[in-house]
């Protein structure tokens, strides 16, 4: 079979349209990737047009023909950094349409296993970042930067909006160029092409120093275990942690 490449706009709706076209055209693409990251290819390329009606039809079929759990796996799977994410998700949906609700229990299948592991890693990273986000105050507004491997902001949104309902804040994901923007009782996740923070003022610097002093004071030097700390707080998160940055 000659390799066939699908290119789409990178949105979840666009991916669902890839699924629709795969069935409508009776073909199995060997690669699905975003148009913005696609490389020149000598193989045939099908450029998928995002059609809301097609996307809605595919999405509604996930729960109707497979299960609510499968629908959740597809939604979360699209947020992961899984290798060949779109191709794995398409294969999972095909399996679901074939076997129904029991597909989510077929953990011996490589496709289902890969998807479950990727979603588990996504959930774990989102859980870690609930405790690793460090806000700074800029003229009465809170801002933080994170660098996750997965697109974790949708999983973090409810927690921070409920925790700071009267605040105005921003959490910027500098890997995926997305930001959770919130003002009292209104919030959402938006794509941002450029983002920068102003220099911290004297008051903010003072509170950062207080946090570092607190962090160092409560530490028990005799029980210091760098290896354990790196396990609980991986080093790739350290650049955005106030207590791990130099004064």
XYZ file of C-alpha atoms in Angstrom, residues 109-226:
118
model
C -3.700 -4.120 22.365
C -0.736 -1.808 21.610
C -2.981 1.043 20.471
C -5.194 0.994 23.566
C -2.192 0.526 25.847
C -0.312 3.469 24.293
C -3.341 5.731 24.608
C -4.006 4.768 28.234
C -0.365 5.386 29.175
C -0.295 8.758 27.407
C -3.493 9.924 29.124
C -2.153 8.712 32.474
C 1.010 10.752 31.934
C -1.093 13.780 30.997
C -3.136 13.490 34.204
C 0.013 13.034 36.298
C 1.705 16.102 34.817
C -1.411 18.222 35.342
C -1.595 17.030 38.962
C 2.059 17.915 39.579
C 1.666 21.380 38.102
C -1.242 22.172 40.420
C 1.436 22.376 43.092
C 4.314 23.692 40.976
C 2.701 26.834 39.557
C 4.295 29.949 41.049
C 2.384 33.182 40.553
C 3.933 36.628 40.556
C 1.957 39.840 40.999
C 2.092 42.588 38.370
C 0.002 45.671 39.146
C -2.632 43.680 40.976
C -2.735 40.815 38.490
C -1.241 37.362 38.908
C 0.826 35.635 36.226
C 2.736 32.372 35.965
C 4.657 30.516 33.261
C 4.835 26.735 32.840
C 6.654 24.466 30.370
C 4.705 21.182 30.250
C 5.196 18.380 27.754
C 1.424 17.915 27.451
C -1.329 20.473 26.964
C -2.341 20.507 30.616
C -4.186 23.831 30.865
C -7.657 22.344 30.190
C -7.148 19.990 33.147
C -5.887 22.800 35.403
C -8.524 25.389 34.526
C -11.273 24.312 36.940
C -8.876 24.093 39.906
C -7.393 27.578 39.603
C -10.623 29.302 38.607
C -12.316 27.838 41.684
C -9.368 28.618 43.940
C -9.007 32.266 42.859
C -12.553 33.270 41.874
C -12.058 36.975 42.641
C -8.578 37.338 41.133
C -7.368 38.261 37.669
C -4.664 35.854 36.569
C -2.853 34.261 33.658
C -1.051 30.926 33.332
C 1.042 30.796 30.168
C 2.198 27.530 28.580
C 5.354 28.531 26.711
C 5.668 25.152 24.968
C 2.270 25.133 23.276
C 1.793 28.943 23.179
C -1.469 28.819 25.088
C -2.669 30.805 28.082
C -5.377 30.373 30.668
C -6.761 33.884 31.104
C -9.170 34.610 33.944
C -10.926 37.576 35.465
C -13.631 37.290 38.156
C -16.061 34.562 37.067
C -14.965 34.627 33.401
C -12.118 32.582 31.962
C -10.874 30.639 28.971
C -7.868 29.158 27.187
C -6.480 31.063 24.214
C -3.670 30.667 21.689
C -1.030 33.386 22.063
C 1.707 34.027 19.534
C 3.889 36.161 21.830
C 4.025 36.593 25.586
C 6.367 38.424 27.935
C 6.210 39.591 31.519
C 7.461 42.946 32.825
C 10.255 43.180 35.341
C 9.133 42.378 38.865
C 8.845 45.451 41.072
C 10.390 45.813 44.532
C 7.300 44.506 46.315
C 7.192 41.349 44.217
C 10.922 40.795 44.699
C 10.427 41.143 48.445
C 7.736 38.466 48.518
C 9.886 36.156 46.394
C 12.668 36.564 48.957
C 10.226 35.748 51.759
C 9.169 32.586 49.952
C 12.814 31.496 49.519
C 13.516 32.117 53.210
C 10.433 30.095 54.180
C 11.442 27.259 51.847
C 14.971 27.116 53.265
C 13.831 27.497 56.880
C 11.432 24.552 56.903
C 13.990 22.274 55.230
C 15.641 19.672 57.467
C 19.284 19.651 56.421
C 20.072 16.277 58.001
C 17.330 14.653 55.947
C 18.194 16.293 52.642
C 17.816 13.801 49.776
C 18.477 15.368 46.343
